[in-house]
Structure formats: C-alpha cells, structure tokens
Amino acid sequence: MGIRHIPLRQVRITDDFWSPRQKLMTDVTIPYMEKILRDEVPGAEKSHAISNFRMAAGEETGEFYGMVFQDSDVAKWLEAAAYSLALKWEDGLSRRVDDMTALIGRCQQPDGYLNTYFTVREPQNKWKNLLECHELYCAGHLLEAGVALHEAAGKEELLKICIRLADAICDRFETEEGIPGHQEIEIGLLRLYHVTGNERYRSMALRFLDLRGQDPDWFKKHTLPHPGVYYGGYDIEPEDTTYNQTDVPVRDQTVARGHAVRQLYMLTAMADAAAETGDAGLRAACERVFENITEKQMYVTGAVGASAYHESFSTDYDLPPDRCYGETCAAVAMTFFAHEMLKLEADGRYADAMELELYNGALGGMQLDGKRFFYVNPLAVRIGIAGIAPGYEHVLPQRPPWHACACCPPNLARLISSLGKYLWSEDDETVYSHLFIGSEVATTHGRIRLDSAYPWKGSMQYTILDGGTFSLAIHIPGYISSFDLLVNGQKSTGDVKNGYCYLTQTWQQGDKVELTFDISPRRIHADPRVKDCLGKTALARGPLIYCFEEIDQHLPVFSLSLPADAKVEACEAPSSLPVEMVCLKMTGKGRTVQDTDLDAGSVTCEQTAIPYFAWSNREKGDMTVWITE
C-alpha cells in the first residue's frame, strides 16, 4: 500500500499553540456559529439556514433566505461539530447534532434528493442549472459531514441520509451528462467511497472529473436563460469556461485560473483520485498546477486567488498586496490539496504549503476571540481607501461577525477542529511527521509522541512509546538551512530526501529524537516579476509571516522603510496582544505626515512587527506586510 492518512481519532493534539485554538473551536466558535445559523446573534448578518431546512420539511412557513448554497453552511457546521465531539464530548452538542440530522432527514425527498432552495422556492427546476445552482456543491458538503460524524463521533444517521443522496445523484448522473458548476461533490463522493467501500461513489466522482472540459461549450448548451436571477450573487456566464475550469480536460490543465476555491476543490479530488487509482495523468496535472500556484500565484502569507473579479486566480506574478482577495476558503482549500498530495509522495513542498496556510493564510481569517471572520485577507490596508475606493470594496480593515456569503467561517472551523488529520501519515515502512505540532499518534508501527515548542522556538522532541523497526521521516521546513539532530543523546544526521529526514532503525520503547534549529528573524524578497513588491522586504520568523500595524508604530505605516543592514530581533508582544506571542523589533526610517520635502531626509524610528494572523485585533488602522527596504 502507498502512503495513508492516519484517522483523526488516532491522533491527540497536545500543543501549546494549537490546543488553545482547538479549545476555542469547541468552547466558543462552533457554539457561536450554531447561534448564527439560528439567527440568535444580534447585529450579525442574518443566516436563516436552519429555518430554510424547517421550511423544506414543512414545519415552518416563509420565504427561503440567503444564498442558493445556504445549506452548505449547516453541512460544514455539522462537520466541525463532529470534530468538536471527537475533541471533547458534550451531551448537549451531541443531542443538537442529532436533532439537526433528524431535521435534514425530514427534508429528504422519497427519491433521495435533498436541497432546501429547490424544495422551497423552485421545485420545478431541480437539476436544471448545474452551472450556478450549487445542488451538487451542497450535496458534497453534506456527504463530508456525514462521513465526519461517522468517523469522528460514531454517529450513523447522517451517513445513511448521505448514502441515499449519493445514490440519487448516481442514479441520475451515471447515464445523464452532468458537470458540477462548483466542484465539491467529487470530494464528498470520494470520502464516502473511502468509508463505505462502494465503488459506485468513486466511479461517479471520476465521471464528474472526466467530463469536465471535454466539451467547453457544455454549460452554454445546458444552462437555461433566467433573466434577473443571480443564483451565485453575480451572473455566471456559460461562456466563461476558465471561471470553473471547463476550458480543457482536467488531465491537460497546466496553470491555476478561474475561481480559486473551485480550482482547489477540484485539485483536492484529483489528487485523492490519483492516489486511489494510480492515474498518472491526474497526478501529473496536480503536480503542474501545484507548482504554478506555489511558485507564481501565491502570496507570501499563503493567500491564493489574487483577483476580486469572480474570486479568481489572476495571471503569473500578479500579486498586488493592497488589492489581494485571498479568500479564507481558498487558504483552507489549499491545505486540503497539499494534504492529498502527500498521499502521492512525501515531498516537503506539500508540507511547507500546509504549514504556510495553517499559520498564516488560513489562521488570519479569524479573530483571536473566535467570533469574527475575514472573507478577504489583504497584505496591505490603508484606512480611508480599504472598503471604500473603487477597486478596494472587498478589502476590509476589520473582521465582521458574519457574512451574507458565509462559506469561510465554518470552513475554517472544520479545518482547525480536524487538525489532527494533517499531522501524520504512514506506509508499510515509514511514519511521516509533516508538521511540528505537539501530538500523540497511534500508527500501525506503534505510538509516537511529539513535544514541540513551535512556532515560537525551534525545538521539539519525539518519543517512541512502542518498539518496532521502521523509519521515522521528519519534515524539515524549506526555510531551515541547517538543524541539529540527536537520537538518544547521540548526534545523528539521518538521510534527508525531498524535505524529509529519515531515521531508520529498530526502535525501543522510550527512544528519543531531539531536533533543534535556528528560527531567527529572516527577510523574504519577492520574485522581481512581482512589480508591487520591488524594493521591498517581508519579515518572517519560523513559519510565521509578520506585518506592521499602525498602533505599534511612531510614524505612519506606509512611510516606514528598513535599511538592508538593520538588525531585526525577536521581542515580547505589546501588552495589547497575548503575552506568549513573539514579535519583532528593529530600527528603521520613517516620515511624519508633514514631511513633504523628499530632500529633507527621513527620521530614525523604532518599528514593531507582529504575526500576520494577529492583525486587526486591536484599533483599526493601516497595515502592511511588505516594507520598503
């Protein structure tokens, strides 16, 4: 067998950085989201999602409210709740999950169909507009929730509902051509296949992938006109084949383009299918597009999808910091994609991508208190322009409590609450450690514990809790140039290959591996083809990208510059941020607001940078990741 993911219930996170964030999920964020879905949070954007289900079940009267894909918010919340129950069982949450599952079951139609929008508002139009109407997208998220409740919480009822739904989808689309307008059903069907072993679901996922791009005019031929109806919030043109990646067959794709989340959900399914079937064409396409994204279309924070126009990838090296879209969902989806690629090959580039997203691109989407969320994640914000000036309407300086299109918050919740899935893998000879997140894992080779001081310190220790003969492969992040390794106190080098350090021996119970490396602050410079970052530098320490916020500076943020020879040092966090946070300090230059004479020179000033994920948790003000060097 090839590389296998280790099930969530076989991993227990015990990490000083991530354990509190998982506790935030179980105690604050997931309960808060449930209240949002029930419209019980004053001042927050209305959801009405649970009421939509009650109307579909015939238990409430009224009008469907929200996006055509509003069902998916409930599905993702149920998935996050499943992981929450695995982290900390709570009888009350368990009962509410069961009640929600029963309500969903009462909405399901005799043939297995399940979608509140078309049940309530347009029953005559079921399956008639695959381009815009998200029926398959919502079904995919519900399938993922059903699998999660089965795997993480031992609950079977939603899985039974999902099997009926998946069978209904297969009954229709095994013989009738259909292409999902928003990729996601492919992920759900493959997850359902992995749990049930029913090859019908794998075949259906592959059929959806195989049909995509075979006829670029498919949506033009199969989408009925609907004047004045904008199912996705804006008109999706059937002729725009790059938007949903239907311009070429999936195995021929070479670069990321179109709607970023659609692209990345599709790649996640393609990578999973490639690992499952050995399909070399799917694998090669995934490798090509992964390389294009990470080398030419990714921000230093891991943000992807630069353009606000249709939430899309732009072109190579078009990465404006102040107009960055960088949807939180896209960062989450990039994590999913990289994780699936690790089933194909233990390549450090994939673990590097997961690490970058988790600590920066994804985590920055949530307030430190777990109750406010960014949809868009810019790398520069200027007050008075962000959210106001044409072209910057999408850039917000503060996280709202919720969104009309609320795909991002529950996506982030299901990622963080299921974090244990992303840490370890194994095959018949090797246990792979992908991320330096403190945890204990039960593998087929025995149990291993990782104690980690990451990301604030470059030190961790692995303890072998059971004996056995196998390789322990430790991912060494790409930014690390050298490291020290001790096995039971004796210096070792290991065998480094593709970003992993392999230690192969017969392990005894209690054996220890200690890894240390320098995480001094470092400067990052963009490719010179990224015109907006020419002459600028970004700061990093360990896996964290840093930014400059107005509240911490003595002079205006966008007047700051940092001499190339200036020393950057770690420092304590300002009192307005959590005490354990490591920030950066340096002496640079800046100008006062009144400084209009460029020949007058600039003023020396102390500067402070904080981790990017923590920005916008204090006073509203300017922010930038890139600073003039």
XYZ file of C-alpha atoms in Angstrom:
629
model
C 0.000 0.000 0.000
C 1.057 3.593 -0.558
C 1.099 6.471 1.884
C -2.015 6.520 4.075
C -3.600 9.282 6.134
C -3.902 8.401 9.807
C -7.502 8.695 11.072
C -8.355 11.651 13.258
C -9.312 9.532 16.264
C -5.795 8.057 16.350
C -4.214 11.492 16.897
C -4.417 13.620 20.028
C -3.066 17.174 19.834
C -1.157 18.416 22.902
C 0.327 21.624 21.598
C 0.824 24.954 23.364
C -0.068 26.893 20.199
C -2.824 24.793 18.625
C -4.521 23.155 21.615
C -5.911 26.513 22.838
C -7.189 27.185 19.325
C -8.932 23.838 19.210
C -10.425 24.615 22.616
C -11.589 27.930 21.158
C -13.359 25.929 18.463
C -15.131 23.590 20.883
C -15.996 26.198 23.529
C -16.588 29.376 21.519
C -16.529 29.302 17.723
C -18.644 26.238 16.945
C -21.358 27.189 19.518
C -21.250 30.774 18.185
C -21.745 29.530 14.619
C -24.706 27.447 15.715
C -26.332 30.570 17.171
C -25.629 32.396 13.908
C -27.335 29.641 11.917
C -30.340 30.037 14.221
C -30.274 33.865 13.862
C -29.642 34.292 17.586
C -26.696 36.750 17.426
C -27.858 40.398 17.471
C -26.047 42.621 14.982
C -24.668 39.751 12.893
C -25.588 39.134 9.266
C -28.757 37.044 9.074
C -28.312 33.362 8.159
C -31.774 31.768 8.274
C -30.108 28.482 7.254
C -31.840 26.289 9.827
C -35.172 27.965 9.124
C -34.673 27.057 5.461
C -34.493 23.403 6.485
C -37.615 23.751 8.631
C -39.469 25.231 5.666
C -38.266 22.409 3.416
C -39.545 19.928 5.989
C -42.938 21.641 6.006
C -42.581 22.699 9.636
C -42.314 26.447 9.114
C -43.752 28.931 6.648
C -41.984 31.805 4.972
C -39.559 32.622 2.186
C -36.221 30.937 1.553
C -33.481 33.355 2.611
C -29.817 33.568 1.699
C -27.557 32.237 -0.989
C -28.639 29.342 -3.171
C -25.929 27.345 -1.355
C -27.048 28.320 2.160
C -27.416 24.605 3.033
C -23.644 24.228 2.881
C -23.205 26.440 5.961
C -25.154 23.896 8.006
C -23.255 20.983 6.469
C -19.861 22.498 7.279
C -21.031 23.351 10.790
C -22.112 19.717 11.272
C -18.699 18.556 10.084
C -16.964 20.919 12.507
C -19.315 19.763 15.284
C -18.319 16.158 14.568
C -14.670 17.013 15.102
C -15.594 19.031 18.181
C -17.244 15.946 19.687
C -14.080 13.966 18.968
C -12.027 16.608 20.775
C -14.420 16.977 23.714
C -17.628 15.016 24.020
C -20.565 17.156 25.085
C -24.009 15.610 25.525
C -25.801 18.850 24.689
C -23.952 19.317 21.389
C -24.465 15.644 20.580
C -28.244 15.991 21.039
C -28.358 19.148 18.926
C -26.390 17.425 16.158
C -28.877 14.545 16.300
C -31.796 16.984 16.144
C -30.263 18.763 13.163
C -29.646 15.411 11.455
C -33.256 14.387 12.033
C -34.449 17.696 10.550
C -32.306 17.141 7.470
C -33.750 13.648 7.160
C -37.281 15.069 7.207
C -36.318 17.314 4.273
C -35.105 14.427 2.132
C -37.460 13.539 -0.682
C -38.514 9.957 -1.469
C -36.008 9.662 -4.314
C -33.151 10.832 -2.048
C -32.996 14.415 -3.359
C -32.049 16.960 -0.704
C -31.740 20.713 -1.184
C -33.766 23.343 0.648
C -33.602 26.066 -2.014
C -35.233 23.980 -4.703
C -37.605 22.271 -2.314
C -38.880 25.614 -1.018
C -38.529 28.029 -3.921
C -38.137 26.300 -7.306
C -39.163 22.626 -7.097
C -39.794 22.614 -10.846
C -36.150 23.467 -11.573
C -34.267 20.717 -9.737
C -31.009 19.776 -11.536
C -31.794 22.166 -14.411
C -28.990 24.704 -13.797
C -25.806 22.929 -12.735
C -23.715 25.977 -13.669
C -24.991 28.270 -10.940
C -27.278 26.455 -8.562
C -24.859 24.537 -6.326
C -27.045 21.469 -5.748
C -24.055 19.170 -6.201
C -21.846 21.505 -4.174
C -24.244 21.409 -1.212
C -24.554 17.643 -1.563
C -20.774 17.276 -1.464
C -20.509 19.210 1.782
C -23.325 17.168 3.320
C -21.541 13.951 2.331
C -18.385 15.227 4.016
C -20.399 15.985 7.157
C -21.966 12.533 7.154
C -18.580 10.872 6.862
C -17.128 13.087 9.602
C -19.940 12.268 12.034
C -19.412 8.566 11.333
C -15.635 8.662 11.681
C -15.157 11.223 14.445
C -18.301 10.867 16.552
C -19.596 7.371 15.806
C -22.921 8.699 14.503
C -24.577 6.864 11.620
C -27.873 8.651 10.854
C -26.492 11.416 8.644
C -24.324 8.876 6.842
C -27.479 6.908 5.970
C -29.107 10.087 4.650
C -25.966 10.820 2.627
C -25.919 7.342 1.121
C -29.493 7.855 -0.090
C -28.489 11.261 -1.503
C -25.380 9.872 -3.187
C -27.408 7.019 -4.678
C -29.894 9.541 -6.071
C -27.034 11.518 -7.638
C -25.560 8.347 -9.132
C -28.977 7.211 -10.414
C -29.289 10.448 -12.338
C -25.768 11.217 -13.479
C -24.350 7.779 -14.224
C -26.255 7.912 -17.506
C -27.052 11.611 -17.906
C -24.185 14.004 -18.530
C -23.626 16.492 -15.737
C -20.802 18.804 -14.753
C -20.807 20.476 -11.309
C -20.737 24.248 -11.590
C -18.815 24.439 -8.313
C -16.554 21.483 -7.663
C -17.049 19.772 -4.261
C -19.266 16.749 -4.874
C -16.146 14.932 -6.107
C -14.504 15.316 -2.675
C -17.663 14.178 -0.886
C -18.166 11.118 -3.093
C -14.555 10.022 -2.656
C -14.778 10.417 1.119
C -17.989 8.379 1.087
C -16.248 5.721 -1.001
C -13.344 5.522 1.455
C -15.802 4.851 4.291
C -18.279 2.522 2.586
C -16.056 0.800 0.025
C -18.849 1.254 -2.514
C -17.038 1.715 -5.828
C -20.118 3.331 -7.330
C -19.240 6.554 -5.487
C -15.637 6.526 -6.673
C -16.789 5.936 -10.254
C -19.260 8.825 -10.010
C -16.557 11.179 -8.730
C -14.268 10.141 -11.578
C -17.080 10.605 -14.098
C -17.631 14.176 -12.911
C -13.891 14.839 -13.244
C -13.583 13.098 -16.615
C -16.468 15.014 -18.210
C -15.068 18.387 -17.175
C -13.523 20.231 -20.102
C -14.297 17.587 -22.717
C -16.819 19.977 -24.255
C -16.009 23.602 -23.330
C -19.482 24.624 -24.566
C -21.291 22.210 -22.233
C -22.660 24.858 -19.885
C -23.606 27.077 -22.809
C -25.698 24.229 -24.205
C -27.232 23.118 -20.907
C -27.955 26.354 -18.987
C -31.439 27.772 -19.417
C -31.818 31.581 -19.501
C -33.114 33.086 -16.270
C -33.334 36.896 -16.595
C -32.908 38.779 -13.356
C -31.936 35.748 -11.238
C -28.393 35.707 -9.873
C -28.015 32.411 -8.083
C -24.405 32.932 -7.071
C -24.647 36.606 -6.150
C -23.437 37.635 -9.594
C -24.166 36.445 -13.103
C -22.001 33.478 -14.093
C -21.620 33.440 -17.849
C -21.733 29.995 -19.512
C -19.155 31.281 -21.991
C -16.601 31.946 -19.251
C -15.074 28.476 -19.284
C -11.952 29.415 -17.330
C -14.081 30.565 -14.372
C -14.944 26.978 -13.437
C -12.079 25.231 -15.210
C -14.124 23.718 -18.046
C -11.980 25.045 -20.884
C -9.718 21.976 -21.046
C -9.932 18.404 -19.676
C -8.649 18.037 -16.135
C -5.605 15.976 -17.132
C -4.497 18.693 -19.556
C -4.576 21.558 -17.076
C -1.261 23.314 -16.509
C -1.919 26.539 -14.580
C -4.362 27.748 -11.943
C -7.078 30.017 -13.275
C -10.643 30.945 -12.629
C -12.469 30.826 -9.302
C -9.823 29.870 -6.737
C -11.922 27.667 -4.453
C -13.449 25.793 -7.382
C -9.951 25.177 -8.728
C -8.573 23.940 -5.413
C -11.534 21.724 -4.514
C -11.166 20.103 -7.914
C -7.439 19.574 -7.389
C -8.103 18.072 -3.961
C -10.393 15.486 -5.534
C -7.985 14.885 -8.412
C -5.100 14.196 -6.014
C -7.253 11.843 -3.936
C -8.407 10.008 -7.065
C -4.844 9.797 -8.398
C -3.639 8.202 -5.162
C -6.574 5.805 -5.177
C -6.384 4.719 -8.832
C -2.759 5.315 -9.796
C -3.922 7.614 -12.612
C -0.684 9.167 -13.897
C -2.498 11.854 -15.880
C -4.373 13.157 -12.848
C -1.195 13.130 -10.784
C 0.852 14.991 -13.398
C -1.825 17.679 -13.715
C -1.919 18.129 -9.943
C 1.855 18.467 -9.803
C 1.908 21.038 -12.608
C -0.798 23.223 -11.123
C 0.622 22.940 -7.590
C 3.956 24.202 -8.915
C 2.280 27.049 -10.802
C 0.366 28.170 -7.716
C 3.203 27.994 -5.210
C 5.874 29.490 -7.455
C 3.927 32.089 -9.438
C 0.473 32.764 -7.946
C 0.837 32.601 -4.159
C 1.324 35.483 -1.736
C 3.992 35.300 0.952
C 1.232 34.620 3.525
C -0.052 31.651 1.520
C -3.031 33.646 0.222
C -4.194 32.474 -3.213
C -6.714 33.914 -5.632
C -5.452 37.447 -6.127
C -8.370 38.948 -8.003
C -11.659 40.220 -6.572
C -13.169 39.686 -10.017
C -15.066 36.421 -9.518
C -12.768 35.498 -6.586
C -10.221 34.180 -9.003
C -6.628 33.445 -9.770
C -5.142 36.162 -11.943
C -2.007 35.665 -14.033
C 1.504 34.697 -13.029
C 3.197 37.230 -10.713
C 0.120 39.477 -10.490
C 0.071 39.709 -6.683
C -0.898 43.224 -5.530
C -0.745 43.320 -1.713
C -3.388 46.014 -1.196
C -5.957 44.525 -3.596
C -5.362 40.905 -2.639
C -8.549 38.870 -2.433
C -7.021 35.793 -0.808
C -10.320 34.252 0.299
C -10.092 32.338 3.571
C -11.813 29.392 1.874
C -9.031 29.319 -0.706
C -6.356 29.060 2.001
C -8.332 26.241 3.632
C -8.754 24.517 0.258
C -5.030 24.877 -0.470
C -4.398 22.994 2.781
C -6.762 20.230 1.646
C -4.997 19.999 -1.731
C -1.494 19.858 -0.257
C -2.626 17.227 2.242
C -3.953 14.970 -0.516
C -0.710 15.406 -2.477
C 1.120 13.885 0.492
C -0.614 10.588 -0.285
C 1.089 10.621 -3.668
C 4.581 11.463 -2.412
C 6.305 12.553 0.772
C 7.539 15.825 -0.696
C 8.396 18.663 1.653
C 6.842 21.221 -0.691
C 3.392 19.911 0.175
C 4.020 20.012 3.924
C 5.521 23.513 3.518
C 2.298 24.642 1.826
C 0.171 23.205 4.630
C 2.333 24.916 7.247
C 2.227 28.277 5.461
C -1.564 28.183 5.173
C -2.237 26.970 8.711
C -0.103 29.566 10.486
C -0.821 32.485 8.158
C -3.248 32.411 5.234
C -5.994 30.435 6.974
C -5.462 31.419 10.615
C -5.513 35.120 9.738
C -9.139 34.693 8.702
C -10.325 34.528 12.315
C -10.289 36.976 15.218
C -8.309 35.858 18.265
C -11.587 35.580 20.189
C -13.044 33.172 17.605
C -16.119 35.295 16.858
C -15.238 37.492 13.878
C -14.019 36.437 10.450
C -12.352 37.760 7.323
C -13.586 36.619 3.928
C -10.793 38.544 2.170
C -7.214 38.596 3.514
C -5.197 41.531 2.140
C -1.492 42.131 2.753
C -1.886 45.897 2.999
C -4.702 48.096 4.278
C -4.892 51.877 4.130
C -7.723 53.378 6.160
C -9.897 55.634 4.004
C -9.232 53.533 0.914
C -9.869 49.938 2.015
C -13.520 49.060 1.646
C -14.302 52.467 0.150
C -12.376 53.361 -3.010
C -13.329 51.716 -6.317
C -11.356 48.504 -6.720
C -10.913 48.172 -2.959
C -14.509 47.496 -1.908
C -13.620 43.917 -0.938
C -10.735 44.918 1.373
C -11.961 45.308 4.957
C -9.841 46.677 7.819
C -11.734 44.688 10.463
C -13.345 41.256 10.626
C -17.177 41.253 10.555
C -19.128 38.967 12.927
C -20.558 37.068 9.915
C -21.095 37.334 6.155
C -24.032 37.143 3.777
C -21.947 34.593 1.888
C -20.697 32.712 4.938
C -18.645 29.914 3.383
C -15.393 30.904 5.109
C -16.101 30.782 8.872
C -17.357 27.164 9.010
C -14.636 26.116 6.568
C -12.038 27.449 8.993
C -13.810 25.778 11.909
C -13.766 22.364 10.272
C -10.085 22.747 9.399
C -8.865 23.727 12.874
C -11.082 21.248 14.709
C -9.830 18.407 12.459
C -6.183 19.498 12.574
C -5.048 16.091 13.830
C -5.699 14.648 10.356
C -2.931 16.731 8.814
C -0.003 15.916 11.105
C 0.987 12.312 10.365
C 0.904 9.697 7.596
C 2.322 6.208 7.232
C 3.096 3.433 4.820
C 4.331 -0.105 5.351
C 7.855 1.017 6.286
C 7.610 4.632 7.452
C 5.824 7.033 9.782
C 5.785 10.571 8.383
C 5.671 13.645 10.638
C 4.501 16.546 8.456
C 4.069 19.378 10.959
C 5.767 20.316 14.241
C 2.507 20.289 16.202
C 2.668 18.630 19.598
C 0.635 15.428 19.498
C 0.463 11.729 20.191
C -0.313 9.341 17.341
C -1.181 5.647 17.168
C 0.252 4.126 13.971
C 0.495 0.545 12.728
C 4.164 0.761 13.745
C 3.339 1.848 17.294
C 2.654 5.026 19.203
C 4.795 8.184 18.982
C 4.621 11.412 20.977
C 5.838 14.771 19.693
C 6.541 17.546 22.213
C 7.015 20.861 20.431
C 7.819 24.476 21.305
C 6.962 25.521 17.738
C 6.271 28.104 16.334
C 7.913 30.304 18.972
C 11.030 28.103 19.345
C 12.849 25.761 17.003
C 12.944 22.753 19.310
C 10.963 19.529 19.514
C 11.320 16.000 20.810
C 9.880 12.723 19.511
C 9.410 9.854 21.964
C 8.861 6.312 20.724
C 6.196 4.872 23.005
C 6.300 1.356 21.496
C 9.186 -0.535 19.901
C 9.462 -1.596 16.269
C 11.516 -1.490 13.093
C 10.521 1.381 10.837
C 11.632 4.745 9.515
C 10.618 7.973 11.209
C 10.514 10.633 8.466
C 10.506 14.171 9.865
C 9.573 17.034 7.579
C 12.203 19.782 7.649
C 10.564 23.058 6.563
C 12.081 24.580 3.455
C 13.248 27.749 5.199
C 15.562 25.761 7.521
C 19.133 25.690 6.213
C 20.639 23.523 8.965
C 19.491 21.599 12.013
C 20.849 19.515 14.881
C 19.558 16.018 15.471
C 20.101 13.790 18.489
C 18.931 10.186 18.780
C 19.038 9.112 22.434
C 21.501 11.910 23.081
C 23.860 10.931 20.245
C 24.371 13.225 17.269
C 22.830 11.938 14.073
C 22.337 13.243 10.552
C 19.662 10.971 9.158
C 19.007 10.621 5.452
C 17.468 13.800 4.029
C 15.375 13.364 0.910
C 12.712 15.673 -0.601
C 12.418 17.738 2.555
C 12.154 14.809 4.983
C 14.827 13.484 7.319
C 14.597 9.676 7.541
C 15.750 7.840 10.656
C 15.617 4.090 10.136
C 16.309 1.605 12.927
C 14.808 -0.852 15.354
C 13.269 1.438 17.924
C 12.992 0.623 21.599
C 10.302 1.874 23.923
C 11.371 5.265 25.301
C 13.794 6.129 22.483
C 14.003 9.873 21.904
C 14.761 12.048 18.886
C 15.557 15.711 19.537
C 15.507 18.257 16.750
C 16.643 21.876 17.071
C 17.190 24.650 14.560
C 17.526 28.409 14.408
C 14.380 30.483 13.879
C 15.994 33.907 13.932
C 14.017 36.543 12.009
C 14.653 36.451 8.280
C 13.840 38.659 5.330
C 11.899 37.463 2.321
C 12.118 39.116 -1.106
C 9.590 38.580 -3.852
C 10.361 37.423 -7.352
C 11.335 40.606 -9.264
C 8.430 39.975 -11.636
C 6.028 40.828 -8.783
C 6.113 44.549 -9.568
C 4.227 45.663 -6.451
C 6.960 44.259 -4.176
C 10.066 45.534 -5.942
C 12.480 47.103 -3.467
C 10.548 45.722 -0.507
C 11.019 43.012 2.083
C 8.712 40.900 4.217
C 9.732 39.561 7.614
C 9.334 36.011 8.899
C 10.314 34.005 11.943
C 9.811 30.272 11.938
C 6.625 29.522 9.992
C 5.115 32.924 10.749
C 4.873 35.899 8.408
C 4.852 39.299 10.147
C 3.189 42.630 9.442
C 3.326 46.240 10.608
C 0.222 47.739 12.231
C -0.328 51.431 12.804
C -0.980 51.015 16.529
C 2.616 49.828 17.122
C 4.473 52.479 15.106
C 5.660 56.002 15.887
C 5.293 57.166 12.276
C 2.764 56.383 9.501
C 2.943 52.749 8.410
C 3.373 53.443 4.712
C 6.204 55.890 5.354
C 8.336 53.210 7.024
C 11.469 51.773 5.494
C 14.015 49.269 6.753
C 17.718 49.589 5.862
C 19.167 46.433 4.349
C 21.698 46.166 7.178
C 19.246 46.855 10.021
C 19.117 44.152 12.664
C 15.750 42.507 13.253
C 15.279 40.920 16.668
C 12.610 38.932 18.462
C 10.825 40.787 21.254
C 7.916 40.500 23.641
C 4.446 41.255 22.365
C 2.814 44.616 23.049
C 0.584 44.486 26.114
C -2.496 44.565 23.893
C -1.650 41.121 22.450
C -1.330 37.695 24.132
C 1.788 37.503 26.264
C 3.131 34.312 24.660
C 3.288 35.911 21.219
C 6.779 36.621 19.870
C 7.006 39.858 17.882
C 9.856 41.602 16.055
C 11.599 44.909 16.671
C 14.064 46.912 14.594
C 15.363 50.402 13.982
C 14.345 51.820 10.645
C 13.300 55.023 8.961
C 10.041 56.866 8.504
C 8.459 60.222 7.725
C 5.969 62.351 9.548
C 2.687 63.262 7.904
C 4.009 66.791 7.417
C 7.200 65.579 5.712
C 6.650 66.660 2.104
C 10.219 67.646 1.218
C 11.863 64.452 -0.011
C 15.287 66.129 0.184
C 14.832 66.749 3.879
C 15.602 63.118 4.678
C 13.749 60.767 6.960
C 13.526 60.187 10.684
C 15.049 57.246 12.519
C 12.390 55.329 14.425
C 11.766 52.094 16.274
C 9.498 49.683 14.452
C 7.478 46.682 15.633
C 6.065 43.816 13.585
C 3.502 41.296 14.804
C 2.451 37.882 13.416
C 0.179 38.388 10.427
C -2.507 36.105 11.833
C -2.961 38.514 14.766
C -3.531 41.717 12.781
C -6.816 43.635 13.154
C -7.411 42.514 16.734
C -6.935 45.981 18.236
C -7.578 49.506 16.984
C -8.497 49.958 13.347
C -5.509 51.267 11.409
C -3.163 50.885 8.464
C -1.326 47.602 7.984
C 1.317 46.233 5.627
C 3.278 43.018 5.240
C 5.788 44.413 2.730
C 8.023 47.312 3.796
C 10.421 49.371 1.689
C 13.995 48.157 2.079
